Amino acid sequence: MPQIVVLTGAGISAESGVPTFRDADGLWEGHHVEDVATPEGFARDRSMVQRFYDERRAALLNVEPNPAHLALAELEQTMGEALLIVTQNIDDLHERAGSRNVIHMHGELLKALCQSCGSASTWDSTLLDEPACPLCGVHELRPDVVWFGEVPYEMDRITDALADATHFVSIGTSGAVYPAAGFVQHARRHGARTLELNLDPSEGSHFFHESRQGRAGDLVPVWTREMLWH
Ligand code: BJW
């Protein structure tokens, strides 16, 4: 049985209407990344960052999984736990498509993290109004997402899965952010066949055995059919 690790990035959700991060103007929905995706930016202007994530959380209600998310969920129905999705995305579109074996290495928009007691709670409303933590009652909640300089979630489980993988597939990520950008080399060193599916060649395209260019909604269903016929 093949062991597949799929890494997904913003490009897989682009056709669902979720904006990617690195636009031509270098801004992310009008913001500099260091202002909204660092602990320092949060300390400087807490309200602005809370509002930014509140707006993205609300926007999630108006988007749906696209054929790329659905094809991965269908592949999991056949492969079970032999397919692991490691997503850098904080949306819940993989889960809504039906995928269950998913690691959110950069956290989840629909969770709030208490800076006082450290617990994560399911969260679908706003944080700008500084609500109390449901567990400890302190008003110190922040989005449960991983900013620059913070350690991504479940790194041990991810590196073990990469070492065991027979196939590593990267979908819709620019390869500009570590440690995810280094996963291809780790998997390849341990013998995995590596494939990139992206609109443009990513920064690390040359590390892959194969790179296919196009929209995720077109490329992913073709690749999953190849795996099912394997
Ligand atoms: C399509 C498409 C379609 C479009 N179909 N494709 C110097 C050198 C090396 C590293 C560092 C360095 N200085 C600092 C670092 C480390 C730093 C880092 O990498 N910095 C870089 C800027 C260099 N990394 C960190 O700090 C990380 N932590 C860390 O390293 O801890 C140490 C440690 C690690 C491991 C073990 C122990 C300790 C943390 C990184 C956190 C990143 N956080 C963010 C925000 C999350 C919350 C939120 O979403 O708001 O994560 S930043 C942002 O970038 C977000 C994304 O997940 C991440 C990656 O972006 P992604 O997904 O690749 O999106 P884009 O927009 O860049 O690309 C989209 C791609 O899709 C493009 O290629 C398009 O062409 C394509 N596309 N439409 C297919 N339809």
mmCIF file of N, CA, C and O in Angstrom, residues 5 16 29 40 43 62 66 78 96 104 109 114 120-121 126 131 141 143 151-152 157-160 188 190 202 207 229:
data_model
loop_
_atom_site.group_PDB
_atom_site.id
_atom_site.type_symbol
_atom_site.label_atom_id
_atom_site.label_comp_id
_atom_site.label_asym_id
_atom_site.label_seq_id
_atom_site.Cartn_x
_atom_site.Cartn_y
_atom_site.Cartn_z
ATOM 1 N N VAL A 5 1.719 11.496 1.543
ATOM 2 C CA VAL A 5 1.573 12.747 2.289
ATOM 3 C C VAL A 5 1.309 13.857 1.272
ATOM 4 O O VAL A 5 2.077 14.045 0.325
ATOM 5 N N SER A 16 -12.014 28.361 -4.527
ATOM 6 C CA SER A 16 -13.198 28.470 -3.660
ATOM 7 C C SER A 16 -13.474 29.934 -3.320
ATOM 8 O O SER A 16 -14.470 30.231 -2.663
ATOM 9 N N GLU A 29 -4.314 41.109 1.376
ATOM 10 C CA GLU A 29 -5.587 41.801 1.594
ATOM 11 C C GLU A 29 -5.344 43.209 2.160
ATOM 12 O O GLU A 29 -5.981 43.623 3.119
ATOM 13 N N GLU A 40 4.631 40.130 17.168
ATOM 14 C CA GLU A 40 4.979 41.546 17.384
ATOM 15 C C GLU A 40 3.877 42.456 16.833
ATOM 16 O O GLU A 40 3.495 43.449 17.457
ATOM 17 N N ALA A 43 0.998 42.393 19.210
ATOM 18 C CA ALA A 43 1.254 43.197 20.418
ATOM 19 C C ALA A 43 1.111 44.691 20.100
ATOM 20 O O ALA A 43 0.626 45.466 20.932
ATOM 21 N N ASN A 62 -19.021 31.945 3.448
ATOM 22 C CA ASN A 62 -19.506 32.146 2.079
ATOM 23 C C ASN A 62 -18.714 31.352 1.047
ATOM 24 O O ASN A 62 -18.823 31.624 -0.144
ATOM 25 N N ASN A 66 -13.855 22.995 -3.290
ATOM 26 C CA ASN A 66 -13.872 22.917 -4.758
ATOM 27 C C ASN A 66 -13.438 21.499 -5.197
ATOM 28 O O ASN A 66 -13.136 20.638 -4.350
ATOM 29 N N THR A 78 -10.786 5.569 -0.173
ATOM 30 C CA THR A 78 -10.169 4.315 -0.604
ATOM 31 C C THR A 78 -8.922 4.002 0.216
ATOM 32 O O THR A 78 -8.696 2.867 0.616
ATOM 33 N N ARG A 96 -14.681 20.044 5.334
ATOM 34 C CA ARG A 96 -16.030 20.157 4.772
ATOM 35 C C ARG A 96 -16.185 19.299 3.515
ATOM 36 O O ARG A 96 -17.289 18.868 3.180
ATOM 37 N N HIS A 104 -3.508 20.547 10.589
ATOM 38 C CA HIS A 104 -3.443 21.988 10.304
ATOM 39 C C HIS A 104 -2.176 22.540 10.933
ATOM 40 O O HIS A 104 -2.193 22.984 12.084
ATOM 41 N N LEU A 109 -8.644 28.707 11.790
ATOM 42 C CA LEU A 109 -9.407 29.945 11.960
ATOM 43 C C LEU A 109 -10.599 29.744 12.886
ATOM 44 O O LEU A 109 -11.016 30.679 13.586
ATOM 45 N N CYS A 114 -6.350 30.519 24.154
ATOM 46 C CA CYS A 114 -6.306 31.373 25.346
ATOM 47 C C CYS A 114 -4.849 31.618 25.736
ATOM 48 O O CYS A 114 -4.097 30.668 25.992
ATOM 49 N N ALA A 120 -7.266 25.571 23.634
ATOM 50 C CA ALA A 120 -7.863 25.975 22.361
ATOM 51 C C ALA A 120 -9.345 25.617 22.402
ATOM 52 O O ALA A 120 -9.713 24.521 22.833
ATOM 53 N N SER A 121 -10.196 26.551 21.976
ATOM 54 C CA SER A 121 -11.652 26.317 21.967
ATOM 55 C C SER A 121 -12.183 26.523 20.558
ATOM 56 O O SER A 121 -11.710 27.411 19.837
ATOM 57 N N THR A 126 -16.737 36.449 16.772
ATOM 58 C CA THR A 126 -15.658 37.440 16.720
ATOM 59 C C THR A 126 -14.749 37.383 17.965
ATOM 60 O O THR A 126 -15.144 36.886 19.016
ATOM 61 N N PRO A 131 -13.817 38.483 24.114
ATOM 62 C CA PRO A 131 -14.649 37.634 24.968
ATOM 63 C C PRO A 131 -13.800 36.810 25.953
ATOM 64 O O PRO A 131 -12.580 36.700 25.807
ATOM 65 N N LEU A 141 -8.081 35.917 24.569
ATOM 66 C CA LEU A 141 -8.138 34.986 23.430
ATOM 67 C C LEU A 141 -7.491 35.603 22.190
ATOM 68 O O LEU A 141 -7.606 36.802 21.942
ATOM 69 N N PRO A 143 -6.554 34.381 17.793
ATOM 70 C CA PRO A 143 -6.794 33.323 16.813
ATOM 71 C C PRO A 143 -5.782 32.194 17.025
ATOM 72 O O PRO A 143 -4.604 32.452 17.307
ATOM 73 N N VAL A 151 6.195 28.127 16.495
ATOM 74 C CA VAL A 151 6.463 26.756 16.045
ATOM 75 C C VAL A 151 5.174 26.126 15.493
ATOM 76 O O VAL A 151 4.165 26.095 16.186
ATOM 77 N N PRO A 152 5.202 25.641 14.240
ATOM 78 C CA PRO A 152 4.015 24.994 13.676
ATOM 79 C C PRO A 152 3.590 23.781 14.497
ATOM 80 O O PRO A 152 4.386 23.177 15.217
ATOM 81 N N ARG A 157 4.847 14.467 14.279
ATOM 82 C CA ARG A 157 3.997 13.560 13.488
ATOM 83 C C ARG A 157 4.233 13.776 11.981
ATOM 84 O O ARG A 157 4.263 12.826 11.207
ATOM 85 N N ILE A 158 4.432 15.031 11.601
ATOM 86 C CA ILE A 158 4.640 15.330 10.176
ATOM 87 C C ILE A 158 5.972 14.757 9.695
ATOM 88 O O ILE A 158 6.040 14.093 8.656
ATOM 89 N N THR A 159 7.030 14.971 10.440
ATOM 90 C CA THR A 159 8.337 14.493 9.965
ATOM 91 C C THR A 159 8.378 12.965 9.931
ATOM 92 O O THR A 159 8.957 12.376 9.019
ATOM 93 N N ASP A 160 7.697 12.303 10.874
ATOM 94 C CA ASP A 160 7.622 10.831 10.831
ATOM 95 C C ASP A 160 6.875 10.378 9.571
ATOM 96 O O ASP A 160 7.296 9.436 8.890
ATOM 97 N N ARG A 188 11.991 13.268 0.012
ATOM 98 C CA ARG A 188 12.791 12.714 -1.092
ATOM 99 C C ARG A 188 14.023 11.980 -0.551
ATOM 100 O O ARG A 188 14.380 10.909 -1.039
ATOM 101 N N HIS A 190 14.179 10.376 2.065
ATOM 102 C CA HIS A 190 13.728 9.088 2.605
ATOM 103 C C HIS A 190 13.092 8.212 1.534
ATOM 104 O O HIS A 190 12.434 7.219 1.864
ATOM 105 N N SER A 202 6.856 26.672 -8.221
ATOM 106 C CA SER A 202 7.103 27.315 -6.919
ATOM 107 C C SER A 202 8.590 27.610 -6.773
ATOM 108 O O SER A 202 9.397 27.219 -7.618
ATOM 109 N N PHE A 207 13.254 20.886 -6.658
ATOM 110 C CA PHE A 207 13.463 19.785 -5.708
ATOM 111 C C PHE A 207 12.561 18.577 -6.009
ATOM 112 O O PHE A 207 12.768 17.501 -5.474
ATOM 113 N N TRP A 229 -6.061 4.184 -9.827
ATOM 114 C CA TRP A 229 -5.842 3.120 -10.827
ATOM 115 C C TRP A 229 -4.522 2.395 -10.596
ATOM 116 O O TRP A 229 -4.221 1.414 -11.257
#
